[in-house]
CSV table of C-alpha atoms in Angstrom, one decimal:
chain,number,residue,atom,x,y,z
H,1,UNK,CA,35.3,-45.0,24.1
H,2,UNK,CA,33.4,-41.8,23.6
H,3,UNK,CA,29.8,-41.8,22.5
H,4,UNK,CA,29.0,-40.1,19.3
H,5,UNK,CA,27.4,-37.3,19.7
H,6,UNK,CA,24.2,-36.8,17.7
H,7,UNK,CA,21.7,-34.0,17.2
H,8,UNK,CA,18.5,-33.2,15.8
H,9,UNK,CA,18.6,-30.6,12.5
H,10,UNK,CA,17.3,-27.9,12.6
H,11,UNK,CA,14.7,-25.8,10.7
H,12,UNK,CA,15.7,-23.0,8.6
H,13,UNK,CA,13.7,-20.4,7.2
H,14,UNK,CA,14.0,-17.1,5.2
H,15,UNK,CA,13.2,-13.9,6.9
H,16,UNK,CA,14.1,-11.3,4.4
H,17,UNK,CA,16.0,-10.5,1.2
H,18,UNK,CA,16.6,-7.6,-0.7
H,19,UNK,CA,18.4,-6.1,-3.7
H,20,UNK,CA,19.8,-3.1,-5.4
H,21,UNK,CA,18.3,-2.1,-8.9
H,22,UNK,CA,20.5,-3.6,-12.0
H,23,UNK,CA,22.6,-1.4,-13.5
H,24,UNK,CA,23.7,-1.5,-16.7
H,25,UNK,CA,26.9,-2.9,-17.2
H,26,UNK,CA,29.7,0.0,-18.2
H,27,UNK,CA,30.5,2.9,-18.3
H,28,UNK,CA,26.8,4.2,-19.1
H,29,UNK,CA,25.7,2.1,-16.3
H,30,UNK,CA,24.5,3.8,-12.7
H,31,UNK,CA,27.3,1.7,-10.8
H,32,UNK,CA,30.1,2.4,-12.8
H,33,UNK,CA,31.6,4.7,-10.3
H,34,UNK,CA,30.4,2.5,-7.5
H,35,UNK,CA,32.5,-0.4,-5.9
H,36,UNK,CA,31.0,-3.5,-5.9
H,37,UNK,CA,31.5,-3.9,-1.8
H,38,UNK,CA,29.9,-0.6,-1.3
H,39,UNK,CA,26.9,-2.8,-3.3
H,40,UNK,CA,26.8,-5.2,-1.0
H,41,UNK,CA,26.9,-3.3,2.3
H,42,UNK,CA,23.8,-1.0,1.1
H,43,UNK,CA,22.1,-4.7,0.9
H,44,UNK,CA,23.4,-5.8,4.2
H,45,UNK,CA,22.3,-2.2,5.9
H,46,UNK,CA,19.1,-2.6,5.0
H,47,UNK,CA,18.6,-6.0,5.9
H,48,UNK,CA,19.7,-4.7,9.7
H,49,UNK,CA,17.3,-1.1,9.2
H,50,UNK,CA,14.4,-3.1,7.9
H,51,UNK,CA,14.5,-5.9,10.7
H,52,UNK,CA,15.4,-3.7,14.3
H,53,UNK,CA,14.7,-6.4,16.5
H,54,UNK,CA,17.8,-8.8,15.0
H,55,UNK,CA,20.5,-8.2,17.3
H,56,UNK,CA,23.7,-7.7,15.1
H,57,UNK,CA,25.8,-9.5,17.4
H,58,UNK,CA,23.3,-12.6,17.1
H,59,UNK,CA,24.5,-13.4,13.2
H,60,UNK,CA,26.5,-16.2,12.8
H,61,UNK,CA,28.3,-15.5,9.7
H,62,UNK,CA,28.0,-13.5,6.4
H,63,UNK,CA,28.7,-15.1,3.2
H,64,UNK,CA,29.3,-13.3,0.1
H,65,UNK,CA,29.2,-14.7,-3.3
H,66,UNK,CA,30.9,-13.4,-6.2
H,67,UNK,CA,32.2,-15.0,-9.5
H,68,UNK,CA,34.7,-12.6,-10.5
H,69,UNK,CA,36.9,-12.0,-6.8
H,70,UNK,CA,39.3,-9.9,-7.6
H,71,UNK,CA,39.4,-6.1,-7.5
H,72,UNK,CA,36.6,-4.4,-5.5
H,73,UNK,CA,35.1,-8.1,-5.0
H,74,UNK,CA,38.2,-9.7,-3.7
H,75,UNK,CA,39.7,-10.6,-0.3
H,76,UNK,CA,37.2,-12.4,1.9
H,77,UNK,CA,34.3,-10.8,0.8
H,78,UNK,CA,32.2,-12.1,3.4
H,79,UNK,CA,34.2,-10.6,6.4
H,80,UNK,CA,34.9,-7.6,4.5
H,81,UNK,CA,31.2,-6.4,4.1
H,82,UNK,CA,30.7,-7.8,7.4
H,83,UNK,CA,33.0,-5.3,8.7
H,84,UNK,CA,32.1,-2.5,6.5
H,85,UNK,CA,28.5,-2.5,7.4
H,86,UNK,CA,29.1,-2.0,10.5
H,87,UNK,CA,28.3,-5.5,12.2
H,88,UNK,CA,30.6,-6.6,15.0
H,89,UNK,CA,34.1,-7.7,14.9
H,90,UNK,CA,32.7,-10.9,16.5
H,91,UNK,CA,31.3,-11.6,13.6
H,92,UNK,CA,32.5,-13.7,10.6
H,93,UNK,CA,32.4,-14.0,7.1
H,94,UNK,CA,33.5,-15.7,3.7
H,95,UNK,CA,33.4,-15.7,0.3
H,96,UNK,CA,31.8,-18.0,-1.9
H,97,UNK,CA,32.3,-18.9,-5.9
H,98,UNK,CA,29.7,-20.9,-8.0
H,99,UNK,CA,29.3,-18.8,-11.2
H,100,UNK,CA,25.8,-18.1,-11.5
H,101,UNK,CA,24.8,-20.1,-8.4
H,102,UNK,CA,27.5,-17.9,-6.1
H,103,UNK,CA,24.1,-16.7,-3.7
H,104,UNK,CA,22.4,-19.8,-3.6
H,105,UNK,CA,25.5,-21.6,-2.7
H,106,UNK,CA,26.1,-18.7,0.1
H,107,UNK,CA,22.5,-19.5,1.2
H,108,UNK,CA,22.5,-23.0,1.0
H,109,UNK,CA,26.0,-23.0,3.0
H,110,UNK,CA,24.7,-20.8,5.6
H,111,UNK,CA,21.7,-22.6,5.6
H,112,UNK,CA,24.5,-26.4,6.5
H,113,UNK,CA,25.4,-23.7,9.6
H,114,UNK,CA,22.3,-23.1,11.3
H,115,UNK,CA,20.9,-26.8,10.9
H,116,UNK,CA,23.8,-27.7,12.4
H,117,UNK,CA,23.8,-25.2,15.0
H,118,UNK,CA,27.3,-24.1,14.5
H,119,UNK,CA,24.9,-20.1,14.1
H,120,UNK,CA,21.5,-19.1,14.6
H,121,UNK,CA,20.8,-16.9,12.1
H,122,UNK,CA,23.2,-16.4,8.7
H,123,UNK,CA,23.4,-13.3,6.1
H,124,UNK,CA,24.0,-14.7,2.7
H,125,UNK,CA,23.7,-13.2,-0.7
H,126,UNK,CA,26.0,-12.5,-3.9
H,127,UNK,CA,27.2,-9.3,-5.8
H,128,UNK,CA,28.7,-8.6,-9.4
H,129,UNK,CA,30.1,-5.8,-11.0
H,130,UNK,CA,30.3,-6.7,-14.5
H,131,UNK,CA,31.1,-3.3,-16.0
H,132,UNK,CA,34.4,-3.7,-13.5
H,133,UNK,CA,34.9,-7.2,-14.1
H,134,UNK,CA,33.7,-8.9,-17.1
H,135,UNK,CA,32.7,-12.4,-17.9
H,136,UNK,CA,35.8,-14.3,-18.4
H,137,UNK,CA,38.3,-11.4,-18.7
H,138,UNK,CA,40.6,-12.0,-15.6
H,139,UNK,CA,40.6,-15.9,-16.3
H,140,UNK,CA,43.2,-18.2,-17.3
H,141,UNK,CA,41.1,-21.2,-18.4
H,142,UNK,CA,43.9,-24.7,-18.5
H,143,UNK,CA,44.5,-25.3,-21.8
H,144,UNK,CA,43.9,-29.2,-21.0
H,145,UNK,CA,40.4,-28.0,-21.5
H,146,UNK,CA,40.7,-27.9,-25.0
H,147,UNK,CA,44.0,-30.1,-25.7
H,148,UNK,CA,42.5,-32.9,-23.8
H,149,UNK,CA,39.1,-32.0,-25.5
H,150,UNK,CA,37.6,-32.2,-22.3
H,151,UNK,CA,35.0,-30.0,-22.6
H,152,UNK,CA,33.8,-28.6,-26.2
H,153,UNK,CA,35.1,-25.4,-26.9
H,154,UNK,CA,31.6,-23.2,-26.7
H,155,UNK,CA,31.5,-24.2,-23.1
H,156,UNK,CA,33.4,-20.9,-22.0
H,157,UNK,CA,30.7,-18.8,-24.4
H,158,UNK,CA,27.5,-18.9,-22.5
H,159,UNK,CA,25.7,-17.7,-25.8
H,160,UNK,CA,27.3,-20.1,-27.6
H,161,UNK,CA,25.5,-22.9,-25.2
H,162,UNK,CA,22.5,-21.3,-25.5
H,163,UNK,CA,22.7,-21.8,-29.3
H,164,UNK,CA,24.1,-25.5,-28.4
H,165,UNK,CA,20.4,-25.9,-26.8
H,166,UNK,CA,18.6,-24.8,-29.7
H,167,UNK,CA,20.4,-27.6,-31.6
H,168,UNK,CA,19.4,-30.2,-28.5
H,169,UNK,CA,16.0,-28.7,-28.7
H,170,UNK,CA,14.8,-28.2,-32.5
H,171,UNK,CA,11.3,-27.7,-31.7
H,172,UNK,CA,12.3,-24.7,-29.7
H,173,UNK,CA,12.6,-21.4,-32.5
H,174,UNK,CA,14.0,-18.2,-32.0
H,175,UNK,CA,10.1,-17.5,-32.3
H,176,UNK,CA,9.3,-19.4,-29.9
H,177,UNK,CA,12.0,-17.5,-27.8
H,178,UNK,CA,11.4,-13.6,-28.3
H,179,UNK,CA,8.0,-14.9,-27.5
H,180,UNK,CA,8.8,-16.1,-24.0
H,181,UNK,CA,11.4,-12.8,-23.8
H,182,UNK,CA,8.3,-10.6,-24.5
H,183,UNK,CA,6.1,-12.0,-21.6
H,184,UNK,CA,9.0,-12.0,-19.3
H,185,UNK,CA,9.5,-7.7,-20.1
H,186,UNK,CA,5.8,-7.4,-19.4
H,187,UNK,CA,5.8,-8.9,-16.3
H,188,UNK,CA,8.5,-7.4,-15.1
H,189,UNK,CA,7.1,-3.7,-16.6
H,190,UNK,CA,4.1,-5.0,-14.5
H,191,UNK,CA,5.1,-6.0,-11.3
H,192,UNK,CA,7.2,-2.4,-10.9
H,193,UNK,CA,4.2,-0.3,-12.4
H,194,UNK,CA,2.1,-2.1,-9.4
H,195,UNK,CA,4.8,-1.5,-6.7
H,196,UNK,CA,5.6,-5.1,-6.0
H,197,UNK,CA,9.6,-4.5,-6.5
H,198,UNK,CA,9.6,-1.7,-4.1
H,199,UNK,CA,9.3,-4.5,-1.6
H,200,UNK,CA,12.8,-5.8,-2.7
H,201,UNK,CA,14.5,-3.6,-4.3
H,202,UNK,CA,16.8,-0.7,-2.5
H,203,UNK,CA,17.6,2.6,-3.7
H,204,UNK,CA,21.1,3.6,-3.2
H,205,UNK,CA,22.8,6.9,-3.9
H,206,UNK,CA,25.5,6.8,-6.2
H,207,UNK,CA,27.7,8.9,-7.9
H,208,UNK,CA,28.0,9.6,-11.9
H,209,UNK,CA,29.3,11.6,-14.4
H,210,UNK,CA,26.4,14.1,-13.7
H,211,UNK,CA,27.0,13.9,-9.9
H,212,UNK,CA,24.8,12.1,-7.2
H,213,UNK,CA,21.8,10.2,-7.9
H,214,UNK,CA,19.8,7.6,-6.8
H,215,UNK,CA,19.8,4.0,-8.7
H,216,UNK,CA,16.1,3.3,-7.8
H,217,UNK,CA,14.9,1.1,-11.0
H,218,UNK,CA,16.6,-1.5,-13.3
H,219,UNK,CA,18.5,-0.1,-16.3
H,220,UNK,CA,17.7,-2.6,-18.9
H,221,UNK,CA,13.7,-2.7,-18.8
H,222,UNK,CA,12.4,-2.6,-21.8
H,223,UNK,CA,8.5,-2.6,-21.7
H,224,UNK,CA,8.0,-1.9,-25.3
H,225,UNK,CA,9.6,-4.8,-26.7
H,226,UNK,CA,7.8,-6.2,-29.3
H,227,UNK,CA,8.1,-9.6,-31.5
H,228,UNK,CA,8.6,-7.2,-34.4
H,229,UNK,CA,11.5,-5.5,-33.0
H,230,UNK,CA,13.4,-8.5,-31.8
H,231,UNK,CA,13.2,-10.5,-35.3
H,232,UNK,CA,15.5,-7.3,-36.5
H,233,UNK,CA,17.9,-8.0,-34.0
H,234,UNK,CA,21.3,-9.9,-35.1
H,235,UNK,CA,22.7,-13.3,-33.4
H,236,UNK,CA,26.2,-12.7,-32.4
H,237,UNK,CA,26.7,-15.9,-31.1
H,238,UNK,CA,26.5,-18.2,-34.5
H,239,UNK,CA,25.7,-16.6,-38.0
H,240,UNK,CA,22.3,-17.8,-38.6
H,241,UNK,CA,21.3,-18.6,-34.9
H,242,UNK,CA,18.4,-17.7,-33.0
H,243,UNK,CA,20.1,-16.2,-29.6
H,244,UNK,CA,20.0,-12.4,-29.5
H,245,UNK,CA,20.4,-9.4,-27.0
H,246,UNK,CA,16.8,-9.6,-26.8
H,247,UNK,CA,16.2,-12.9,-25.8
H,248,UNK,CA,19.1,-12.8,-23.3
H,249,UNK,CA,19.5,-11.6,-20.5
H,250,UNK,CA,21.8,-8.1,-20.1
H,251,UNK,CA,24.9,-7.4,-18.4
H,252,UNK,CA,24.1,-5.6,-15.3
H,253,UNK,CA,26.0,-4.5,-11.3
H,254,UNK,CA,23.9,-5.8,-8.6
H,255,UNK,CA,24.0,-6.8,-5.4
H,256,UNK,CA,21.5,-8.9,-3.0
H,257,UNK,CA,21.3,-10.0,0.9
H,258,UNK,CA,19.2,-12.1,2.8
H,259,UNK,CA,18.6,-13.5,6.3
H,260,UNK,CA,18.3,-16.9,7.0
H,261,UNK,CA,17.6,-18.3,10.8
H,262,UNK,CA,17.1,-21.6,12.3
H,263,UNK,CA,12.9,-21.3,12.8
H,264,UNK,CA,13.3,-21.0,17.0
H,265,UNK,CA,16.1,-18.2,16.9
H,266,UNK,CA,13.5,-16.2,14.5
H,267,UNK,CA,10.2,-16.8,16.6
H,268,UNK,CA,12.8,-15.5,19.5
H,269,UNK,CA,13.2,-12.6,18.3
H,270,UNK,CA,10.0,-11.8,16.6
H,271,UNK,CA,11.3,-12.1,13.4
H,272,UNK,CA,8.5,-12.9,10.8
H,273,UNK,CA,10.0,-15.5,8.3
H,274,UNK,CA,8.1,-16.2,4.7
H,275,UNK,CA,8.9,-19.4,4.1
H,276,UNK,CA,11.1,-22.7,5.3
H,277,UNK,CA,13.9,-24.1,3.4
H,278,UNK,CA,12.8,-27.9,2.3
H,279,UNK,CA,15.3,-29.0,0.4
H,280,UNK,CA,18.1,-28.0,-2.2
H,281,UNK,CA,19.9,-30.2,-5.0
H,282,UNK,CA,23.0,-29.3,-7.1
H,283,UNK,CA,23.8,-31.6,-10.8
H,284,UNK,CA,26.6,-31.3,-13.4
H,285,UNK,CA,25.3,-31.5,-16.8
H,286,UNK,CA,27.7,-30.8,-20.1
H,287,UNK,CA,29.4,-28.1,-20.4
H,288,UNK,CA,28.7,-27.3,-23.6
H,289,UNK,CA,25.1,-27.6,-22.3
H,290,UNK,CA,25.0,-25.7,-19.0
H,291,UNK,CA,21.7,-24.4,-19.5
H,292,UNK,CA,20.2,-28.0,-18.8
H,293,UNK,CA,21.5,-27.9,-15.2
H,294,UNK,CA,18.3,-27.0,-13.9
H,295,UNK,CA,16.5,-30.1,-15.1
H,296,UNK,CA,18.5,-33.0,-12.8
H,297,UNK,CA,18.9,-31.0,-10.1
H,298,UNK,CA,15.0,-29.7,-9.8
H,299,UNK,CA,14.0,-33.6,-10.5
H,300,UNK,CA,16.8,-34.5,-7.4
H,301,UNK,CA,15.5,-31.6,-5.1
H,302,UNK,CA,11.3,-32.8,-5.5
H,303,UNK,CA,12.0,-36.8,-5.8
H,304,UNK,CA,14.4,-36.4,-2.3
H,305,UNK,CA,11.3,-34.1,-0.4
H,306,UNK,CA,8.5,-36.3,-1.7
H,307,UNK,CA,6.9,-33.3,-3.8
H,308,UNK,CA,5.2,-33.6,-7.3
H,309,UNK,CA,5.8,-30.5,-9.4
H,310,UNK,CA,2.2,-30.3,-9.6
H,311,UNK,CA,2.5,-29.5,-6.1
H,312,UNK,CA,4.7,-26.5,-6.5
H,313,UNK,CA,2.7,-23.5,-7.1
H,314,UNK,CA,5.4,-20.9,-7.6
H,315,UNK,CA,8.6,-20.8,-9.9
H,316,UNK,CA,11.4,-18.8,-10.0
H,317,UNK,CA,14.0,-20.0,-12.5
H,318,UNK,CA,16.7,-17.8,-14.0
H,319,UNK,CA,16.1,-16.6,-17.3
H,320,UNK,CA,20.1,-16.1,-19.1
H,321,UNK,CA,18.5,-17.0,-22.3
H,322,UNK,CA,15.3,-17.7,-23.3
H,323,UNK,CA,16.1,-21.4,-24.8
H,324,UNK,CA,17.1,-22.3,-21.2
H,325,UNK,CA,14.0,-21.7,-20.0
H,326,UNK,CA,12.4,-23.3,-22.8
H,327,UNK,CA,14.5,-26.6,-22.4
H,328,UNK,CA,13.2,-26.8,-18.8
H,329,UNK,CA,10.0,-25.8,-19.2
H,330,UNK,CA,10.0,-28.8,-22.1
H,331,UNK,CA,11.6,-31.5,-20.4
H,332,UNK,CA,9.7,-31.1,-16.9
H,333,UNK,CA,6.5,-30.5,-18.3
H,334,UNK,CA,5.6,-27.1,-17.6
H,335,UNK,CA,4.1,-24.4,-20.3
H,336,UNK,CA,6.1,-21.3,-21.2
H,337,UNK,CA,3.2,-19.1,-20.4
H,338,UNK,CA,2.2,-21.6,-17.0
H,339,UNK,CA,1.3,-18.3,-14.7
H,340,UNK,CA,3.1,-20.1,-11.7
H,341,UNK,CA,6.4,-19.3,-13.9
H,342,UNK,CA,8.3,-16.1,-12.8
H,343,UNK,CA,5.2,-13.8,-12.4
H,344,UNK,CA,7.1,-10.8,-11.7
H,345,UNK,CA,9.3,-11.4,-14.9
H,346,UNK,CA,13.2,-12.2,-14.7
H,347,UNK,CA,16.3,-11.7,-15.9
H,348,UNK,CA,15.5,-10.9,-19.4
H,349,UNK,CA,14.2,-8.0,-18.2
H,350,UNK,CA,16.0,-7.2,-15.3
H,351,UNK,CA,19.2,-8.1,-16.1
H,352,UNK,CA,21.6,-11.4,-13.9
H,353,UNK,CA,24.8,-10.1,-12.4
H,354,UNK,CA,26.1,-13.5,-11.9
H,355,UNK,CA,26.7,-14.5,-8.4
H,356,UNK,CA,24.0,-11.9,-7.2
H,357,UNK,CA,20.7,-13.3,-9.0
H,358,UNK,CA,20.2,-16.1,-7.0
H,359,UNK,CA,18.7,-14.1,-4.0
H,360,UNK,CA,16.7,-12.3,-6.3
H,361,UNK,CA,14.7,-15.7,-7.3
H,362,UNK,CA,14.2,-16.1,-3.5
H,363,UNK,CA,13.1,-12.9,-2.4
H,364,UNK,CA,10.6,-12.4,-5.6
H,365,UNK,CA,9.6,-15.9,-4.6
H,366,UNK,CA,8.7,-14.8,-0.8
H,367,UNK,CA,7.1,-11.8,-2.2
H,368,UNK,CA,5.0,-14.4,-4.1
H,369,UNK,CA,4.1,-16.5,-1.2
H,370,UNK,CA,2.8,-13.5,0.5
H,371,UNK,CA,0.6,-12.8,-2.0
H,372,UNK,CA,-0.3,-15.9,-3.0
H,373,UNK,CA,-1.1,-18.0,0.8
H,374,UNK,CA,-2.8,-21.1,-1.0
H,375,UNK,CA,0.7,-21.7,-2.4
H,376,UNK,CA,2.0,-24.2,0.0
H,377,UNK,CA,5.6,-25.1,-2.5
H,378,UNK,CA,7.7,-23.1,-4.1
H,379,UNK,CA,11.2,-23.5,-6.0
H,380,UNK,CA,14.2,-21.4,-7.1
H,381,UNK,CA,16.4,-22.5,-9.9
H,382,UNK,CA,19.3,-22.0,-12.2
H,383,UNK,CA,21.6,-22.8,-14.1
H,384,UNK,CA,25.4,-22.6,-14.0
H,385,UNK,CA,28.4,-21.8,-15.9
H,386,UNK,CA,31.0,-24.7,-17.1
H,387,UNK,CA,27.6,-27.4,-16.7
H,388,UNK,CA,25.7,-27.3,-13.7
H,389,UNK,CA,22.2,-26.5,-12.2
H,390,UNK,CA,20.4,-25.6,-9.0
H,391,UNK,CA,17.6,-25.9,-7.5
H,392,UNK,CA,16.2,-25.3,-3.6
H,393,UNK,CA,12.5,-26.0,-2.7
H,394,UNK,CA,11.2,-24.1,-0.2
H,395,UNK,CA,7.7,-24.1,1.8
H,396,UNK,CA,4.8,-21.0,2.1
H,397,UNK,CA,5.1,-20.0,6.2
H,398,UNK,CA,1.6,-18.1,5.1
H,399,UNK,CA,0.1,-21.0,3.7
H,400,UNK,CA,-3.4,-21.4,4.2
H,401,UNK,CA,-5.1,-24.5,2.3
């Protein structure tokens, strides 16, 4: 009889991530005339002009997130961009699908690759034209959903669960809300006036109505927001509700890349990573109340690494309404306004094109550890469409205690 073979895991740490700006969704938007795999090879390009020592022939496999695959996102995404960025034909790639969780899922699948050594180093990331492809529009849901009542109705209306959560979480007012909206457009008006995006964020040339120009900045920042101006605004989710444009995050076409490597592969190749992955943890929640998805899985990811989250000294969680952030920040014991919570802002401000935003929370969050080397944890989170959450915990390579 054979003998099994076993083998050690191995590390695996981010090296770098980037984005494009978020456009706004449409026909007004900067992307509209863009296709959404053009997106993600600007992202991919970059990653491979930014780091000249990474031999293109040394990645493993490129995985490529996107809820909506069809159109300009279909086919195997993955291998297409691959292809179209120019890396070689030796190289792989896929596509991934978890709603809102599509680029954490590419980077936690990448990540199963290297610690496996099936590759040494992985390019993951998402992209998400909604003005091409909009939420829900090219879906044919089962109607045993409904007839077989297994999920409540609002459960296909991610509004709708948001106002579902205000309902769960009474204490939590729309005040209470286009409060935590406001801080988030401040920090995010902040963290571009002080040039921290320009570490993540790409221009790319693109073409419009008034010809070529360069998508440099989100569309949908909105530093004058004020608590006056969102009580005006209407709930279009429930008559009487306390959800609104402004407390939401917008529509927006993005695309984001990053580089993972197991640790050893990096240090070959002088490659200076930010931080190690730790640990990752997915949960299924209700439907009806997706927006609590982050909750189990961020208690599974810290209880399974033996870490406190008074240990974790940086948070990025995605920010598709304000109540979800609310609920988590409520049941995990963490103030609103804790300055360890999304300092650069989130999507509020900036916008969540679906399958893209979840590389956005990790590079913002190396950004953070580079500024911030006492920080030794930090964690990305979400939450996802039809009742689930994510969360990956990740340690400060520039930690200095």
């Amino acid at each position: 009889m054979l003998r099994p073979v076993t083998r050690a895991l191995r590390e695996v740490v981010f090296v770098d991530g980037v984005r494009t700006a978020f456009g706004r969704a449409g026909p007004s938007g900067a992307f509209w005339k863009t296709r959404a795999d053009d997106m993600a090879v600007k992202v991919v390009r970059e990653l491979l002009r930014r780091n000249p020592s990474l031999p293109p022939e040394r990645v493993g496999d490129v995985i490529v997130a996107a809820t909506a695959q069809v159109g300009d996102q279909g086919l195997t995404l993955g291998r297409d961009v691959a292809l179209l960025a120019g890396l070689p034909e030796t190289v792989p790639g896929f596509a991934v699908d978890r709603m809102c969780a599509g680029a954490l899922t590419a980077v936690t699948a990448g990540a199963g690759e290297i610690a496996m050594g099936a590759a040494d180093m992985v390019i993951a990331g998402g992209v998400e034209h909604m003005g091409h492809h909009p939420m829900g529009e090219e879906v044919d849901f089962n109607p045993r959903f409904v007839a077989e009542r297994l999920v409540d109705t609002s459960a296909v209306t991610m509004g709708a669960t948001a106002e579902n959560l205000h309902d769960a979480f009474p204490q939590l007012r729309r005040e209470d809300a286009d409060a935590y909206a406001v801080g988030s457009q401040r920090k995010a008006a902040a963290a571009w006036e002080n040039g921290a995006m320009a570490h993540t964020v790409v221009p790319m040339s693109v073409f419009t109505d008034e010809g070529w120009t360069v998508a440099a900045r989100d569309e949908l920042l909105r530093p004058e927001t004020s608590m006056e101006g969102l009580a005006e605004l209407r709930t279009p989710f429930r008559a009487g509700g306390r959800v609104t444009a402004g407390n939401s995050a917008g529509l927006t076409d993005g695309a984001t890349a990053c580089i993972l490597a197991a640790a050893e592969t990096a240090e070959e190749l002088g490659l200076e990573p930010s931080m190690r992955l730790v640990g990752f943890a997915y949960a299924g929640v209700a439907p009806e109340l997706m927006g609590l998805g982050p909750i189990p899985a961020t208690q599974r990811v810290l209880d399974r690494a033996g870490v406190s989250l008074d240990d974790v000294g940086l948070i990025e969680l995605n920010e598709p309404f304000a109540v979800q952030v609310l609920a988590w920040c409520d049941s995990v014991g963490v103030a609103p306004d804790d300055p360890r919570l999304n300092p650069y802002g989130g999507a509020i401000a900036c916008g969540h094109p679906l399958a893209a935003t979840g590389v956005r929370l990790l590079s913002q969050l190396a950004l953070g550890f580079r500024e911030r080397p006492g920080v030794r944890f930090g964690l990305t989170a979400l939450c996802i469409g039809m009742g689930m959450g994510a969360a990956v915990l990740w340690e400060n390579l520039h930690h200095r205690g």
